[in-house]
Tab-separated table of C-alpha atoms in Angstrom:
chain	number	residue	atom	x	y	z
A	1139	MET	CA	8.067	52.881	-73.962
A	1140	SER	CA	8.461	49.212	-74.875
A	1141	ASN	CA	7.276	46.412	-72.045
A	1142	PHE	CA	10.034	44.145	-72.590
A	1143	LEU	CA	12.662	46.205	-72.191
A	1144	PRO	CA	13.930	47.721	-68.895
A	1145	ASN	CA	14.366	51.794	-69.047
A	1146	LEU	CA	17.658	52.751	-67.779
A	1147	GLY	CA	18.153	56.138	-68.781
A	1148	GLY	CA	19.508	55.495	-71.579
A	1149	PRO	CA	20.284	56.720	-75.172
A	1150	GLY	CA	16.672	56.099	-75.995
A	1151	TRP	CA	17.224	54.783	-79.585
A	1152	ILE	CA	14.706	51.593	-78.601
A	1153	ALA	CA	12.486	53.208	-76.883
A	1154	ASP	CA	11.597	56.345	-74.439
A	1155	VAL	CA	13.874	56.936	-71.826
A	1156	LEU	CA	11.464	59.740	-70.456
A	1157	THR	CA	7.679	59.310	-69.572
A	1158	ILE	CA	5.441	62.825	-69.995
A	1159	LYS	CA	2.040	63.595	-68.540
A	1160	VAL	CA	0.102	67.091	-68.597
A	1161	GLU	CA	-1.585	68.119	-65.945
A	1162	PHE	CA	-3.679	71.440	-66.231
A	1163	ASP	CA	-4.881	74.224	-63.371
A	1164	GLU	CA	-8.049	73.249	-63.480
A	1165	GLU	CA	-10.121	70.510	-64.553
A	1166	PRO	CA	-11.474	70.925	-68.511
A	1167	VAL	CA	-14.461	69.942	-69.374
A	1168	LEU	CA	-14.045	66.201	-71.563
A	1169	VAL	CA	-16.076	66.111	-74.274
A	1170	ARG	CA	-15.995	62.499	-76.708
A	1171	ASP	CA	-13.816	63.030	-78.828
A	1172	ILE	CA	-15.523	61.076	-82.542
A	1173	GLY	CA	-12.792	62.832	-85.073
A	1174	LYS	CA	-10.583	59.399	-84.457
A	1175	LYS	CA	-10.528	58.400	-88.014
A	1176	PHE	CA	-8.342	62.111	-88.667
A	1177	SER	CA	-6.014	61.399	-85.531
A	1178	GLU	CA	-2.641	61.938	-85.532
A	1179	PRO	CA	-0.209	59.950	-84.391
A	1180	LYS	CA	-3.304	57.214	-84.147
A	1181	ASP	CA	-2.081	55.842	-81.109
A	1182	SER	CA	-3.207	59.193	-79.221
A	1183	PHE	CA	-6.291	58.670	-79.004
A	1184	THR	CA	-8.570	57.731	-77.001
A	1185	GLY	CA	-12.483	58.725	-77.447
A	1186	THR	CA	-11.874	62.118	-74.933
A	1187	ALA	CA	-10.557	65.136	-75.563
A	1188	PRO	CA	-10.625	68.312	-72.704
A	1189	LEU	CA	-12.380	71.535	-74.008
A	1190	PHE	CA	-11.288	74.957	-74.132
A	1191	SER	CA	-12.664	77.779	-76.141
A	1192	THR	CA	-10.388	79.993	-78.481
A	1193	LYS	CA	-10.595	83.257	-75.492
A	1194	SER	CA	-8.858	80.296	-73.338
A	1195	VAL	CA	-5.296	80.334	-71.556
A	1196	ILE	CA	-3.834	76.830	-71.402
A	1197	ARG	CA	-2.482	77.219	-67.689
A	1198	GLY	CA	-0.767	73.808	-66.669
A	1199	LYS	CA	2.176	72.009	-65.519
A	1200	VAL	CA	4.126	69.262	-67.682
A	1201	LEU	CA	5.427	66.333	-65.061
A	1202	VAL	CA	9.232	64.767	-66.919
A	1203	SER	CA	9.743	61.470	-64.865
A	1204	ALA	CA	13.042	59.469	-64.771
A	1205	PRO	CA	13.449	55.781	-64.837
A	1206	PRO	CA	13.776	54.549	-60.922
A	1207	ASN	CA	17.817	55.372	-60.009
A	1208	ALA	CA	18.550	57.032	-62.720
A	1209	SER	CA	19.601	60.339	-64.558
A	1210	VAL	CA	18.676	61.833	-67.834
A	1211	LYS	CA	19.978	64.364	-69.660
A	1212	THR	CA	17.741	66.947	-71.382
A	1213	LEU	CA	18.565	69.992	-73.210
A	1214	GLN	CA	15.496	72.168	-73.424
A	1215	ILE	CA	11.510	71.394	-72.977
A	1216	ASN	CA	8.588	73.185	-75.272
A	1217	ILE	CA	5.201	72.819	-75.204
A	1218	ARG	CA	2.929	73.545	-78.230
A	1219	LEU	CA	-0.326	73.919	-79.225
A	1220	ASN	CA	-1.165	72.234	-83.034
A	1221	GLU	CA	-2.923	72.472	-85.653
A	1222	TYR	CA	-3.835	69.975	-88.754
A	1223	VAL	CA	-5.485	69.181	-90.509
A	1224	THR	CA	-6.171	65.416	-91.907
A	1225	PHE	CA	-7.553	64.722	-96.360
A	1226	LEU	CA	-9.159	61.952	-96.458
A	1227	ASP	CA	-8.631	61.311	-100.240
A	1228	PRO	CA	-5.803	60.796	-100.471
A	1229	TYR	CA	-5.119	60.367	-96.679
A	1230	VAL	CA	-2.218	63.191	-95.342
A	1231	THR	CA	-2.281	65.051	-92.595
A	1232	ASN	CA	-0.449	69.126	-92.707
A	1233	GLU	CA	0.302	71.223	-90.030
A	1234	LEU	CA	-1.736	74.691	-90.565
A	1235	GLN	CA	-0.500	76.365	-87.229
A	1236	ASP	CA	1.480	76.169	-84.112
A	1237	ALA	CA	1.072	78.611	-80.821
A	1238	SER	CA	3.486	77.761	-78.785
A	1239	THR	CA	4.631	79.247	-75.457
A	1240	PRO	CA	6.748	82.670	-75.046
A	1241	GLU	CA	9.762	80.994	-74.601
A	1242	ASN	CA	10.564	76.661	-74.053
A	1243	ILE	CA	9.227	76.122	-70.840
A	1244	SER	CA	13.021	74.569	-69.440
A	1245	LYS	CA	16.277	77.034	-71.270
A	1246	GLU	CA	18.688	75.262	-69.673
A	1247	ASP	CA	19.874	71.690	-69.795
A	1248	LEU	CA	18.497	69.701	-66.599
A	1249	PHE	CA	19.659	66.145	-65.241
A	1250	ILE	CA	16.556	64.185	-64.769
A	1251	GLU	CA	15.621	62.144	-61.637
A	1252	GLY	CA	12.519	61.659	-60.256
A	1253	THR	CA	9.766	63.637	-61.794
A	1254	VAL	CA	10.096	67.122	-62.348
A	1255	SER	CA	6.943	69.756	-62.797
A	1256	LEU	CA	7.940	72.403	-65.390
A	1257	PRO	CA	4.548	75.343	-65.339
A	1258	PHE	CA	3.238	76.363	-68.860
A	1259	GLU	CA	1.076	78.794	-70.316
A	1260	ILE	CA	-0.626	79.199	-73.387
A	1261	ASP	CA	-3.061	82.256	-74.566
A	1262	LEU	CA	-4.837	81.844	-77.357
A	1263	CYS	CA	-5.611	85.067	-76.984
A	1264	ASN	CA	-2.130	85.812	-78.082
A	1265	VAL	CA	-0.628	83.491	-80.381
A	1266	ILE	CA	2.585	83.058	-81.692
A	1267	SER	CA	2.012	81.818	-84.598
A	1268	ALA	CA	5.038	79.721	-86.437
A	1269	VAL	CA	2.503	79.036	-89.296
A	1270	THR	CA	-0.051	81.680	-90.604
A	1271	ASP	CA	-2.237	83.116	-93.437
A	1272	VAL	CA	-1.069	84.715	-96.573
A	1273	SER	CA	-1.895	87.743	-94.931
A	1274	GLY	CA	1.874	86.888	-92.724
A	1275	VAL	CA	-0.826	87.322	-89.740
A	1276	ALA	CA	-1.413	85.133	-86.896
A	1277	ARG	CA	-4.879	84.113	-87.711
A	1278	PRO	CA	-7.069	82.536	-84.841
A	1279	PHE	CA	-7.437	79.455	-83.988
A	1280	VAL	CA	-10.314	77.198	-86.006
A	1281	ASP	CA	-12.954	74.908	-84.097
A	1282	ASP	CA	-11.667	71.035	-84.342
A	1283	TYR	CA	-13.954	69.768	-87.467
A	1284	TYR	CA	-15.161	66.454	-89.032
A	1285	GLY	CA	-16.135	66.629	-92.134
A	1286	GLY	CA	-16.382	64.505	-95.796
A	1287	MET	CA	-13.717	65.704	-97.413
A	1288	PHE	CA	-11.156	66.515	-94.272
A	1289	GLY	CA	-10.899	67.273	-90.518
A	1290	ILE	CA	-9.180	69.654	-88.177
A	1291	LYS	CA	-7.939	68.879	-84.747
A	1292	HIS	CA	-5.228	70.035	-81.972
A	1293	ASN	CA	-3.166	68.499	-80.120
A	1294	LEU	CA	-0.790	69.819	-77.169
A	1295	VAL	CA	2.160	68.609	-78.004
A	1296	VAL	CA	5.224	68.466	-75.687
A	1297	THR	CA	8.962	68.014	-77.066
A	1298	VAL	CA	12.270	67.232	-75.266
A	1299	GLU	CA	14.860	67.851	-76.830
A	1300	ARG	CA	18.196	65.265	-75.738
A	1301	PRO	CA	21.728	65.401	-77.018
A	1302	PHE	CA	22.860	64.960	-80.598
A	1303	TYR	CA	23.221	61.440	-79.806
A	1304	THR	CA	20.178	60.417	-79.258
A	1305	PHE	CA	16.039	61.767	-80.233
A	1306	PRO	CA	13.699	63.664	-78.436
A	1307	VAL	CA	11.329	62.650	-76.562
A	1308	ILE	CA	7.750	64.084	-77.655
A	1309	HIS	CA	4.128	63.527	-76.205
A	1310	HIS	CA	0.810	64.161	-77.397
A	1311	VAL	CA	-2.264	65.161	-76.007
A	1312	PRO	CA	-5.069	65.725	-78.060
A	1313	VAL	CA	-7.404	68.772	-76.794
A	1314	VAL	CA	-10.910	69.535	-78.487
A	1315	ILE	CA	-11.009	73.819	-78.929
A	1316	HIS	CA	-14.188	75.626	-79.915
A	1317	THR	CA	-15.220	79.333	-81.078
A	1318	VAL	CA	-17.763	80.979	-78.374
A	1319	LEU	CA	-19.012	83.697	-80.667
A	1320	ALA	CA	-23.180	85.117	-81.250
A	1321	ALA	CA	-24.051	85.146	-84.845
A	1322	PRO	CA	-23.487	89.176	-85.007
A	1323	LEU	CA	-27.457	90.981	-85.314
A	1324	THR	CA	-26.762	92.330	-88.586
A	1325	SER	CA	-25.695	90.222	-91.957
A	1326	LEU	CA	-22.229	89.517	-93.318
A	1327	GLY	CA	-23.116	89.813	-97.243
A	1328	ARG	CA	-22.104	87.538	-99.941
A	1329	SER	CA	-18.958	86.249	-100.197
A	1330	ASP	CA	-18.993	85.924	-103.196
A	1331	GLN	CA	-19.792	89.644	-105.289
A	1332	ILE	CA	-17.564	90.876	-107.129
A	1333	LYS	CA	-15.931	94.282	-106.562
A	1334	THR	CA	-13.339	94.816	-108.404
A	1335	GLU	CA	-13.899	94.878	-112.782
A	1336	ASP	CA	-10.821	91.935	-112.754
A	1337	GLU	CA	-13.006	89.768	-110.687
A	1338	PHE	CA	-15.708	90.937	-112.805
A	1339	GLU	CA	-14.048	89.592	-115.804
A	1340	ASN	CA	-12.671	86.362	-114.265
A	1341	LEU	CA	-15.954	85.869	-114.044
A	1342	VAL	CA	-16.450	86.042	-117.408
A	1343	ALA	CA	-13.863	84.570	-118.512
A	1344	ASP	CA	-14.738	81.244	-116.544
A	1345	GLU	CA	-18.691	81.018	-117.817
A	1346	LEU	CA	-17.043	81.870	-121.013
A	1347	ALA	CA	-14.658	78.622	-120.576
A	1348	GLN	CA	-17.424	77.234	-119.407
A	1349	ALA	CA	-19.828	77.734	-122.035
A	1350	LEU	CA	-17.588	76.378	-124.503
A	1351	VAL	CA	-16.531	73.025	-123.449
A	1352	GLY	CA	-20.815	72.157	-124.992
A	1353	CYS	CA	-20.162	73.160	-127.864
A	1354	THR	CA	-19.338	71.947	-131.264
A	1355	LEU	CA	-15.103	72.449	-132.719
A	1356	GLU	CA	-16.350	74.177	-135.447
A	1357	GLU	CA	-17.962	76.883	-133.218
A	1358	GLN	CA	-15.543	77.091	-130.296
A	1359	GLN	CA	-12.945	78.027	-133.585
A	1360	SER	CA	-15.766	81.034	-134.643
A	1361	GLU	CA	-14.333	83.947	-133.609
A	1362	GLU	CA	-17.861	85.459	-134.345
A	1363	HIS	CA	-19.806	82.355	-132.450
A	1364	CYS	CA	-17.443	82.953	-129.156
A	1365	ASP	CA	-18.070	87.111	-129.209
A	1366	GLU	CA	-21.819	86.678	-129.205
A	1367	GLN	CA	-21.144	83.612	-126.360
A	1368	GLU	CA	-18.869	86.627	-124.382
A	1369	GLN	CA	-21.364	89.174	-124.947
A	1370	SER	CA	-24.224	87.079	-123.674
A	1371	ILE	CA	-22.587	86.070	-120.648
A	1372	ARG	CA	-21.467	89.985	-119.161
A	1373	VAL	CA	-25.390	90.797	-119.892
A	1374	ALA	CA	-26.392	88.122	-118.455
A	1375	ILE	CA	-23.416	88.557	-115.172
A	1376	GLU	CA	-23.811	92.422	-115.253
A	1377	GLU	CA	-28.606	91.508	-114.785
A	1378	GLN	CA	-27.000	89.394	-111.825
A	1379	ILE	CA	-25.483	92.647	-110.079
A	1380	LYS	CA	-27.989	94.783	-110.807
A	1381	ARG	CA	-30.738	91.996	-108.883
A	1382	ASP	CA	-28.005	91.131	-106.448
A	1383	ARG	CA	-27.629	95.231	-105.433
A	1384	MET	CA	-31.463	95.803	-105.533
A	1385	ILE	CA	-32.286	92.667	-103.344
A	1386	ALA	CA	-30.912	92.677	-99.294
A	1387	ASN	CA	-28.493	89.502	-97.804
A	1388	HIS	CA	-31.050	88.259	-96.243
A	1389	GLN	CA	-34.057	87.956	-98.475
A	1390	LEU	CA	-34.598	85.320	-101.194
A	1391	LEU	CA	-36.098	86.593	-104.371
A	1392	LEU	CA	-37.438	84.653	-107.025
A	1393	VAL	CA	-36.921	86.475	-110.741
A	1394	ASP	CA	-38.808	83.959	-112.882
A	1395	ILE	CA	-41.345	82.290	-111.085
A	1396	PRO	CA	-45.070	83.748	-112.667
A	1397	ALA	CA	-45.748	86.003	-109.432
A	1398	THR	CA	-45.648	90.200	-108.798
A	1399	THR	CA	-43.243	89.244	-105.741
A	1400	PHE	CA	-42.195	86.002	-104.069
A	1401	ILE	CA	-39.332	86.105	-101.903
A	1402	PHE	CA	-38.866	85.181	-98.291
A	1403	ASP	CA	-37.304	87.564	-95.949
A	1404	TYR	CA	-34.945	85.812	-92.854
A	1405	ILE	CA	-34.165	89.238	-91.619
A	1406	CYS	CA	-30.604	88.195	-91.038
A	1407	ASP	CA	-28.220	85.890	-92.847
A	1408	CYS	CA	-26.083	84.619	-89.143
A	1409	VAL	CA	-27.921	82.200	-86.945
A	1410	ASN	CA	-26.286	80.586	-84.280
A	1411	ILE	CA	-26.621	76.662	-84.144
A	1412	GLY	CA	-29.053	75.707	-81.555
A	1413	ASP	CA	-31.133	78.397	-83.192
A	1414	SER	CA	-33.463	78.723	-85.684
A	1415	ILE	CA	-33.905	80.679	-88.944
A	1416	ASN	CA	-36.768	82.806	-88.993
A	1417	GLY	CA	-38.719	85.358	-91.650
A	1418	VAL	CA	-41.423	85.861	-93.519
A	1419	LEU	CA	-42.418	84.326	-96.829
A	1420	ALA	CA	-45.054	86.011	-99.188
A	1421	PHE	CA	-45.582	86.046	-102.645
A	1422	GLU	CA	-48.308	88.215	-104.830
A	1423	ASN	CA	-50.738	86.733	-107.670
A	1424	LEU	CA	-48.825	83.659	-108.015
A	1425	THR	CA	-50.719	82.287	-111.448
A	1426	ILE	CA	-49.340	78.474	-111.580
A	1427	GLU	CA	-50.582	75.865	-109.346
A	1428	ILE	CA	-47.722	74.900	-106.625
A	1429	HIS	CA	-46.734	70.939	-106.089
A	1430	ASN	CA	-44.689	72.276	-103.319
A	1431	VAL	CA	-42.718	75.009	-101.603
A	1432	LEU	CA	-39.339	74.188	-99.732
A	1433	LEU	CA	-36.638	75.309	-97.580
A	1434	TYR	CA	-32.897	73.937	-97.825
A	1435	VAL	CA	-29.764	74.282	-95.918
A	1436	PHE	CA	-27.035	72.682	-98.188
A	1437	LYS	CA	-23.609	72.375	-97.129
A	1438	THR	CA	-20.030	72.580	-98.536
A	1439	GLU	CA	-17.197	71.478	-98.283
A	1440	TYR	CA	-14.076	73.265	-100.493
A	1441	VAL	CA	-10.361	72.171	-100.974
A	1442	ASP	CA	-8.049	73.083	-103.522
A	1443	GLY	CA	-10.389	73.949	-106.386
A	1444	VAL	CA	-12.118	70.260	-105.636
A	1445	MET	CA	-16.121	71.395	-103.285
A	1446	GLU	CA	-18.377	68.591	-102.031
A	1447	GLU	CA	-22.054	69.393	-101.363
A	1448	CYS	CA	-25.011	67.826	-99.115
A	1449	LEU	CA	-28.359	68.554	-98.140
A	1450	VAL	CA	-28.409	68.692	-93.713
A	1451	LEU	CA	-31.805	70.036	-93.236
A	1452	GLU	CA	-35.040	70.763	-95.302
A	1453	LYS	CA	-38.331	72.274	-94.794
A	1454	SER	CA	-41.241	71.903	-96.391
A	1455	LEU	CA	-43.758	74.789	-96.257
A	1456	MET	CA	-47.023	73.892	-98.331
A	1457	GLU	CA	-49.642	72.639	-95.692
A	1458	GLU	CA	-49.445	76.122	-93.928
A	1459	ILE	CA	-49.756	78.334	-97.692
A	1460	ARG	CA	-52.527	76.224	-98.732
A	1461	GLU	CA	-54.065	77.328	-95.446
A	1462	LYS	CA	-52.792	80.855	-96.297
A	1463	GLN	CA	-52.952	81.417	-100.017
A	1464	VAL	CA	-55.727	83.430	-101.451
A	1465	GLU	CA	-57.928	84.347	-104.431
A	1466	VAL	CA	-56.620	87.788	-106.116
A	1467	GLU	CA	-58.040	89.357	-108.944
A	1468	GLY	CA	-55.400	89.783	-111.242
A	1469	GLY	CA	-54.569	94.095	-112.966
A	1470	GLU	CA	-55.812	94.949	-115.842
A	1471	GLY	CA	-54.657	92.518	-118.264
A	1472	GLU	CA	-53.578	90.296	-115.332
A	1473	GLU	CA	-54.461	86.481	-114.586
A	1474	LYS	CA	-56.279	85.692	-111.124
A	1475	GLY	CA	-53.705	84.571	-109.231
A	1476	LYS	CA	-53.256	83.965	-105.161
A	1477	SER	CA	-51.149	85.545	-102.874
A	1478	CYS	CA	-49.578	84.252	-99.495
A	1479	SER	CA	-47.746	85.497	-96.795
A	1480	ILE	CA	-46.446	83.086	-94.218
A	1481	LYS	CA	-44.281	83.426	-90.949
A	1482	VAL	CA	-41.418	81.124	-91.019
A	1483	ASN	CA	-39.088	79.049	-87.949
A	1484	MET	CA	-36.674	76.365	-89.217
A	1485	LYS	CA	-34.684	74.895	-85.917
A	1486	ILE	CA	-30.995	74.681	-86.844
A	1487	ILE	CA	-30.433	71.674	-85.315
A	1488	ASP	CA	-26.925	71.862	-82.505
A	1489	GLU	CA	-25.012	69.157	-83.736
A	1490	LYS	CA	-25.155	67.703	-79.639
A	1491	ASP	CA	-28.574	66.292	-81.198
A	1492	LEU	CA	-27.362	64.409	-84.190
A	1493	ILE	CA	-26.347	60.563	-82.704
A	1494	ILE	CA	-23.713	58.950	-84.126
A	1495	GLU	CA	-25.231	55.466	-84.279
A	1496	ASP	CA	-21.321	53.898	-83.610
A	1497	GLU	CA	-18.465	56.388	-82.675
A	1498	GLU	CA	-15.647	53.845	-83.023
A	1499	ASP	CA	-16.841	53.375	-86.781
A	1500	GLU	CA	-13.751	54.938	-89.180
A	1501	GLU	CA	-16.130	54.774	-91.954
A	1502	THR	CA	-19.107	57.051	-90.369
A	1503	SER	CA	-19.165	59.897	-93.183
A	1504	PHE	CA	-19.179	63.327	-91.152
A	1505	PHE	CA	-20.031	65.826	-93.598
A	1506	GLU	CA	-23.523	66.311	-92.251
A	1507	ARG	CA	-22.925	67.021	-88.996
A	1508	LEU	CA	-23.376	71.324	-88.443
A	1509	SER	CA	-20.306	73.147	-87.155
A	1510	PRO	CA	-19.735	77.003	-87.616
A	1511	SER	CA	-18.695	78.229	-91.007
A	1512	ILE	CA	-14.724	78.425	-91.767
A	1513	ALA	CA	-14.165	81.187	-93.966
A	1514	PRO	CA	-10.828	80.094	-95.904
A	1515	LEU	CA	-8.293	78.603	-94.853
A	1516	PRO	CA	-4.358	78.022	-96.480
A	1517	SER	CA	-4.361	73.913	-96.670
A	1518	ASN	CA	-0.854	74.127	-97.185
A	1519	THR	CA	-0.690	71.616	-99.629
A	1520	SER	CA	1.578	73.064	-102.047
A	1521	GLU	CA	4.099	75.905	-102.011
A	1522	ASN	CA	1.217	77.789	-103.627
A	1523	VAL	CA	-0.567	79.338	-100.585
A	1524	LEU	CA	-2.519	81.683	-102.291
A	1525	ASP	CA	-4.370	79.136	-104.776
A	1526	ASP	CA	-4.374	76.127	-102.040
A	1527	LYS	CA	-7.440	76.601	-99.963
A	1528	LEU	CA	-9.801	74.662	-97.350
A	1529	SER	CA	-13.090	76.478	-96.114
A	1530	VAL	CA	-16.840	75.295	-94.867
A	1531	SER	CA	-19.946	77.393	-96.171
A	1532	TYR	CA	-23.567	76.424	-95.782
A	1533	PHE	CA	-26.337	77.853	-98.169
A	1534	LEU	CA	-30.417	78.997	-97.643
A	1535	LYS	CA	-31.985	77.892	-100.876
A	1536	LEU	CA	-35.493	78.225	-101.824
A	1537	ALA	CA	-37.433	76.128	-103.985
A	1538	VAL	CA	-40.960	76.454	-105.425
A	1539	GLU	CA	-42.079	72.882	-107.327
A	1540	ARG	CA	-44.580	72.467	-110.246
A	1541	PHE	CA	-47.127	69.467	-110.333
A	1542	GLU	CA	-45.611	66.965	-112.480
A	1543	LYS	CA	-48.207	67.328	-114.647
A	1544	ASP	CA	-47.267	71.000	-115.794
A	1545	GLY	CA	-44.013	69.824	-116.436
A	1546	GLY	CA	-41.833	69.628	-112.869
A	1547	ASP	CA	-40.487	73.237	-113.258
A	1548	ILE	CA	-38.411	74.132	-109.953
A	1549	PHE	CA	-37.530	77.701	-109.584
A	1550	TRP	CA	-35.404	78.376	-106.576
A	1551	VAL	CA	-32.950	81.016	-105.356
A	1552	THR	CA	-29.793	80.789	-102.638
A	1553	ASN	CA	-28.158	82.819	-100.501
A	1554	GLU	CA	-24.981	81.927	-98.769
A	1555	ILE	CA	-25.489	81.696	-94.601
A	1556	TYR	CA	-23.085	81.867	-91.726
A	1557	PHE	CA	-23.456	79.220	-88.672
A	1558	PHE	CA	-21.632	80.258	-85.120
A	1559	ARG	CA	-21.452	78.676	-81.531
A	1560	LYS	CA	-22.817	80.905	-78.765
A	1561	ASP	CA	-22.316	78.182	-76.288
A	1562	LEU	CA	-19.093	74.919	-75.806
A	1563	PRO	CA	-21.014	71.959	-76.308
A	1564	GLU	CA	-22.283	69.862	-72.942
A	1565	ALA	CA	-19.969	67.450	-71.914
A	1566	ALA	CA	-21.538	64.773	-72.875
A	1567	GLY	CA	-22.119	62.622	-69.818
A	1568	LEU	CA	-18.269	62.407	-69.340
A	1569	PRO	CA	-17.568	62.021	-65.203
A	1570	VAL	CA	-14.920	65.142	-64.251
A	1571	GLY	CA	-11.425	63.730	-63.773
A	1572	ALA	CA	-11.813	61.048	-66.690
A	1573	ASP	CA	-8.613	60.298	-68.310
A	1574	ALA	CA	-7.482	62.990	-71.139
A	1575	GLY	CA	-5.302	60.325	-72.708
A	1576	GLY	CA	-2.296	61.169	-75.045
A	1577	SER	CA	0.767	59.393	-76.185
A	1578	ALA	CA	4.226	59.253	-76.128
A	1579	VAL	CA	5.461	59.106	-79.613
């Protein structure tokens, strides 16, 4: 509302004629909101926001106030929880979905005099979704997420419809949504496993196209050369499928290293943020000298065919391997090698332990912050929702490095792992009753 114009309850062409405030029935936990560069509208951002789980029922009241000694005509009043994604390059914001109250909180025309209190209830377990995924079934809301290429945020949006000769009054209150779901005790398995003949043929075609990029024009035009390339790709993929079927989803097995076996078994591919990846690394009759053995966790963001990756966690196992490995006699015709078995504990640092030095700096990258995995969602960047997807994934990588004098080779293997959140984040020391903010737009 303008500070220079009196609010007399008029048409609202220059300034909003109503003030709106949202109050919650139960005092919510307030958390620090550091997603300023992903926030829309910009002036709704206050640095704090009330926190709700995806199993919450958000109850409260909308307070609509008219100017003193004025009567303001309204039509209907609605409140909805809006989920939106903001992409950074190019900068654009798309709605993902809405959850509305079962009906407008004010169905009839009202003349607002003084302050009117309108109760509301939004049950996040019973989403009435305005935008759904390609299955056509309303999906649960996803977590607030701040990343490298995009961020996902939520607003409570109050809309007061007014007569045709004026404008609606819209009020945004940022809220933070988090899923509380402990990691399952059994593995989910790789999401990229080939399950149909069409998936197999599509992968062969993609791999062939990439292989031919590095060929000469003559080779690309040679039917014989293309057939040879395709056949070798088919054999390689079929062998990989066979190996995948023989290896559990929670095992990383190096198949090309000169050892009888070299494996890391981490029990389950699902882990809670704040817990640890636990397992056993074991190798038998390793016949080469190794410089280091490392476990990495990589995070990937995917948006409409573009993927970015960053390293978020790293752990060297070599010191303990040196202490525990023993020399063993090889079998008949085999070299003498080394064997070892060690227990591994890799802490998955909780996101609240990661310190952002300047939370107000819009240039801060949040890509390395941990969050639960996000399964592919429609990004709504075009009408082709089948192809337009965004997701967040994590991959556990086992790497064995040789000494430079021996060629510096690296043997590695990777599996997708899935992150979950079993507890809501702490309130970051914010006092109960701090202003949740909001903006009239």
